[in-house]
Structure formats: C-alpha cells, structure tokens
C-alpha cells in the first residue's frame, strides 16, 4: 500500500488533465444540484460537497445501453454486431459508502454461475477514486450500519482524505499506475509495506 500527499488546490487541475486523455465522471455543480457527469473539456470537478443528487452507480448501470444490434433483412432480423467494450475511464469523487457498494455489486454480477460481461468490463477498465467523509455530511448517513466507514477504502482504487490544505492519497490497486503521470507529489513520501 502506498500513501502520498497532494496539494488540495491542485487536485481539480489534476483531474482536469486526466479528463483530457480519458473520460472522467465526477461531481459537478449544475444549477443548485451536485450531479455525477462526464467532465467536459475545461470543466473542473467539485472537491468539497455534501452528497450528489444522482447516484454514481449510474456510471456502471446507465438508464439505457446498447448491448447488441440487429438489422432487418428480407429473411427477417439478423444480428449485426455486439456493442463496443467499455473505455478506460475514471470515476472520481464518490463517497466511501458508494465505493463499498461496488464490492456488493461485484459479488452479484461477477459470480461463477453468472457473470455480467458489461458490468465486469466497466469495472475492470475504471479507476475508482473516492473522497473520504472527514465530516460526514448528514446525520442520516448509514455507512457504518452496512459494515462501512466514512474513511474506508473498500471498493475504491484510490482513497483521498483531506488533511487541512493537503490531500492524503492512499492506493493499493495495480490499475492506479496508469494515472501516476498525472499525480505530482509533494516532496514528502510515505510507503507502508
């Protein structure tokens, strides 16, 4: 497990740079709502917010999704091809309770008997970055009642925890390496084995 420090003021810019090279889904302010959406060019994610109006699970379960295509021929319907696979992407700014829920979804959609290839493809190609709830936003939060915690890293590839003007980055997953070029670090580096 590796831990590093990132200047909080630079975090939105780092995420913006990642979004130039691959799709990044993050919390953004839209009117009076915080929504998880794909960042557009030059758009910065929210770093400090209570909770979002829409659930980040919609990234893995969109309202509609092309799975295959059929065309009408003189002989009837003909299979015209399967959907494209998922793209390498980043899901940024989810809460630890949402990240924990992905472990439960993994148990359901990645079983020996039943494997959802669309869900698995997205999970394997997505780096999940969660923001710890240093001050849980609501008294109604229930992460501890489902074996989670406001600062748990379960289900996330990177957990970011705010410590004053610095973000503590904790990661233990191999797929995080592809993001290392975007993550400039402060001189202090800690590694735990």
Tab-separated table of C-alpha atoms in Angstrom:
chain	number	residue	atom	x	y	z
A	1	UNK	CA	0.000	0.000	0.000
A	2	UNK	CA	1.322	3.407	-0.920
A	3	UNK	CA	0.397	6.749	0.598
A	4	UNK	CA	1.337	10.138	-0.790
A	5	UNK	CA	0.388	13.767	-0.312
A	6	UNK	CA	-1.211	16.034	-2.915
A	7	UNK	CA	-1.806	19.773	-2.587
A	8	UNK	CA	-5.600	20.210	-2.321
A	9	UNK	CA	-5.566	23.329	-4.510
A	10	UNK	CA	-4.064	21.317	-7.365
A	11	UNK	CA	-6.449	18.362	-7.220
A	12	UNK	CA	-9.178	19.779	-9.515
A	13	UNK	CA	-6.493	20.651	-12.102
A	14	UNK	CA	-5.033	17.146	-11.912
A	15	UNK	CA	-8.463	15.610	-12.506
A	16	UNK	CA	-8.987	18.047	-15.394
A	17	UNK	CA	-5.730	16.870	-17.005
A	18	UNK	CA	-6.821	13.240	-16.694
A	19	UNK	CA	-10.127	14.222	-18.377
A	20	UNK	CA	-8.176	15.474	-21.410
A	21	UNK	CA	-6.921	11.923	-22.045
A	22	UNK	CA	-9.788	9.689	-20.902
A	23	UNK	CA	-13.397	10.004	-19.750
A	24	UNK	CA	-13.723	11.192	-16.154
A	25	UNK	CA	-17.068	11.048	-14.370
A	26	UNK	CA	-17.114	13.378	-11.374
A	27	UNK	CA	-19.367	15.559	-9.228
A	28	UNK	CA	-20.181	18.900	-10.875
A	29	UNK	CA	-22.469	21.756	-9.882
A	30	UNK	CA	-25.486	22.147	-12.151
A	31	UNK	CA	-27.868	24.879	-11.022
A	32	UNK	CA	-28.482	24.024	-7.341
A	33	UNK	CA	-27.619	20.341	-7.686
A	34	UNK	CA	-24.459	18.295	-7.434
A	35	UNK	CA	-24.527	15.653	-10.166
A	36	UNK	CA	-22.126	12.954	-11.330
A	37	UNK	CA	-21.460	13.609	-15.015
A	38	UNK	CA	-18.687	13.183	-17.532
A	39	UNK	CA	-16.380	16.185	-17.305
A	40	UNK	CA	-16.340	18.322	-20.404
A	41	UNK	CA	-13.139	19.934	-21.641
A	42	UNK	CA	-12.038	22.601	-19.172
A	43	UNK	CA	-14.663	21.658	-16.576
A	44	UNK	CA	-13.420	21.170	-13.013
A	45	UNK	CA	-14.940	18.652	-10.588
A	46	UNK	CA	-16.222	19.617	-7.182
A	47	UNK	CA	-13.816	18.653	-4.424
A	48	UNK	CA	-15.917	19.823	-1.457
A	49	UNK	CA	-19.595	18.883	-1.464
A	50	UNK	CA	-22.063	17.086	0.805
A	51	UNK	CA	-23.671	14.455	-1.436
A	52	UNK	CA	-24.816	14.238	-5.024
A	53	UNK	CA	-28.365	14.287	-6.348
A	54	UNK	CA	-27.765	11.231	-8.566
A	55	UNK	CA	-26.001	8.055	-7.527
A	56	UNK	CA	-22.570	7.334	-9.002
A	57	UNK	CA	-23.701	3.736	-9.580
A	58	UNK	CA	-25.429	5.092	-12.701
A	59	UNK	CA	-21.982	5.034	-14.277
A	60	UNK	CA	-21.975	1.222	-14.122
A	61	UNK	CA	-25.736	0.962	-14.714
A	62	UNK	CA	-26.824	3.618	-17.228
A	63	UNK	CA	-30.538	4.076	-17.939
A	64	UNK	CA	-30.004	2.704	-21.434
A	65	UNK	CA	-27.081	0.911	-23.003
A	66	UNK	CA	-26.523	-0.729	-26.385
A	67	UNK	CA	-25.707	-4.381	-25.880
A	68	UNK	CA	-26.149	-5.628	-29.426
A	69	UNK	CA	-27.549	-4.530	-32.734
A	70	UNK	CA	-29.966	-6.200	-35.131
A	71	UNK	CA	-30.913	-5.179	-38.642
A	72	UNK	CA	-33.970	-6.030	-40.684
A	73	UNK	CA	-33.276	-8.088	-43.810
A	74	UNK	CA	-35.529	-9.749	-46.358
A	75	UNK	CA	-35.109	-13.003	-44.417
A	76	UNK	CA	-36.078	-11.337	-41.128
A	77	UNK	CA	-33.898	-9.985	-38.327
A	78	UNK	CA	-30.123	-10.511	-38.469
A	79	UNK	CA	-27.534	-9.980	-35.760
A	80	UNK	CA	-25.410	-7.000	-36.811
A	81	UNK	CA	-22.812	-6.956	-34.028
A	82	UNK	CA	-22.141	-6.610	-30.352
A	83	UNK	CA	-21.659	-3.311	-28.560
A	84	UNK	CA	-18.212	-1.789	-28.192
A	85	UNK	CA	-16.376	-2.569	-24.986
A	86	UNK	CA	-16.015	-0.047	-22.196
A	87	UNK	CA	-13.334	2.638	-22.414
A	88	UNK	CA	-10.602	3.167	-19.858
A	89	UNK	CA	-12.099	5.778	-17.515
A	90	UNK	CA	-12.054	7.339	-14.059
A	91	UNK	CA	-14.912	7.642	-11.593
A	92	UNK	CA	-13.817	10.482	-9.300
A	93	UNK	CA	-15.190	11.840	-6.048
A	94	UNK	CA	-17.520	9.104	-4.910
A	95	UNK	CA	-18.097	8.584	-1.213
A	96	UNK	CA	-16.704	5.523	0.613
A	97	UNK	CA	-20.227	4.147	1.078
A	98	UNK	CA	-20.733	4.151	-2.701
A	99	UNK	CA	-17.324	2.524	-3.252
A	100	UNK	CA	-18.220	-0.140	-0.674
A	101	UNK	CA	-21.432	-0.871	-2.570
A	102	UNK	CA	-19.372	-1.849	-5.647
A	103	UNK	CA	-17.960	-4.788	-3.689
A	104	UNK	CA	-21.518	-5.970	-3.075
A	105	UNK	CA	-22.380	-5.488	-6.752
A	106	UNK	CA	-19.229	-7.415	-7.708
A	107	UNK	CA	-20.477	-10.376	-5.668
A	108	UNK	CA	-23.758	-10.269	-7.564
A	109	UNK	CA	-22.557	-9.626	-11.130
A	110	UNK	CA	-19.226	-11.489	-11.086
A	111	UNK	CA	-20.159	-14.935	-9.816
A	112	UNK	CA	-19.004	-18.301	-11.041
A	113	UNK	CA	-22.537	-19.140	-12.262
A	114	UNK	CA	-23.480	-15.719	-13.608
A	115	UNK	CA	-21.135	-13.083	-14.968
A	116	UNK	CA	-22.429	-9.835	-16.436
A	117	UNK	CA	-19.809	-9.094	-19.113
A	118	UNK	CA	-20.857	-5.431	-19.497
A	119	UNK	CA	-20.561	-4.692	-15.766
A	120	UNK	CA	-17.283	-6.611	-15.432
A	121	UNK	CA	-15.762	-4.849	-18.456
A	122	UNK	CA	-16.593	-1.424	-16.981
A	123	UNK	CA	-15.319	-2.350	-13.503
A	124	UNK	CA	-12.014	-3.660	-14.861
A	125	UNK	CA	-11.414	-0.561	-17.006
A	126	UNK	CA	-12.433	2.036	-14.417
A	127	UNK	CA	-10.237	3.575	-11.742
A	128	UNK	CA	-12.483	4.457	-8.790
A	129	UNK	CA	-11.296	7.427	-6.708
A	130	UNK	CA	-13.244	8.093	-3.534
A	131	UNK	CA	-13.204	11.114	-1.224
A	132	UNK	CA	-13.338	10.262	2.466
A	133	UNK	CA	-16.050	11.928	4.520
A	134	UNK	CA	-13.841	13.755	7.024
A	135	UNK	CA	-17.033	15.356	8.372
A	136	UNK	CA	-19.952	13.074	7.395
A	137	UNK	CA	-22.452	15.373	5.659
A	138	UNK	CA	-25.690	14.145	7.211
A	139	UNK	CA	-26.851	12.602	10.457
A	140	UNK	CA	-28.795	10.145	8.283
A	141	UNK	CA	-25.648	8.644	6.714
A	142	UNK	CA	-25.659	4.912	7.284
A	143	UNK	CA	-22.316	3.582	6.010
A	144	UNK	CA	-21.392	2.124	9.401
A	145	UNK	CA	-24.622	0.108	9.506
A	146	UNK	CA	-23.570	-1.782	6.345
A	147	UNK	CA	-20.007	-2.554	7.508
A	148	UNK	CA	-18.507	0.591	6.004
A	149	UNK	CA	-16.929	3.709	7.415
A	150	UNK	CA	-16.659	7.368	6.360
A	151	UNK	CA	-12.978	6.800	5.536
A	152	UNK	CA	-12.997	3.217	4.207
A	153	UNK	CA	-11.094	2.394	1.036
A	154	UNK	CA	-13.082	-0.788	0.254
A	155	UNK	CA	-14.165	-0.812	-3.383
A	156	UNK	CA	-12.009	2.165	-4.340
A	157	UNK	CA	-8.684	2.094	-6.151
A	158	UNK	CA	-7.632	5.382	-4.545
A	159	UNK	CA	-8.930	6.938	-1.324
A	160	UNK	CA	-8.358	10.681	-0.897
A	161	UNK	CA	-8.574	12.120	2.616
A	162	UNK	CA	-8.407	15.849	3.289
A	163	UNK	CA	-5.909	16.918	5.928
A	164	UNK	CA	-6.004	20.719	6.005
A	165	UNK	CA	-4.767	22.031	2.651
A	166	UNK	CA	-3.359	18.652	1.709
A	167	UNK	CA	-4.955	15.513	0.355
A	168	UNK	CA	-3.622	12.184	1.585
A	169	UNK	CA	-3.674	9.655	-1.236
A	170	UNK	CA	-3.872	6.006	-0.307
A	171	UNK	CA	-3.830	3.389	-3.053
A	172	UNK	CA	-3.228	-0.319	-3.275
A	173	UNK	CA	-4.532	-1.374	-6.685
A	174	UNK	CA	-2.291	-2.056	-9.708
A	175	UNK	CA	-4.558	-0.261	-12.192
A	176	UNK	CA	-3.722	3.049	-10.450
A	177	UNK	CA	-0.296	3.016	-12.108
A	178	UNK	CA	-1.748	4.344	-15.358
A	179	UNK	CA	-2.656	7.560	-13.514
A	180	UNK	CA	0.744	8.085	-11.867
A	181	UNK	CA	1.922	10.538	-14.531
A	182	UNK	CA	-0.910	12.913	-13.530
A	183	UNK	CA	-0.221	12.849	-9.811
A	184	UNK	CA	2.640	15.198	-8.922
A	185	UNK	CA	3.582	14.687	-5.328
A	186	UNK	CA	4.853	16.931	-2.612
A	187	UNK	CA	8.423	16.112	-1.552
A	188	UNK	CA	7.264	14.066	1.438
A	189	UNK	CA	6.550	10.467	0.507
A	190	UNK	CA	5.469	7.640	2.770
A	191	UNK	CA	5.353	3.979	1.849
A	192	UNK	CA	3.874	1.306	4.058
A	193	UNK	CA	4.525	-2.375	3.371
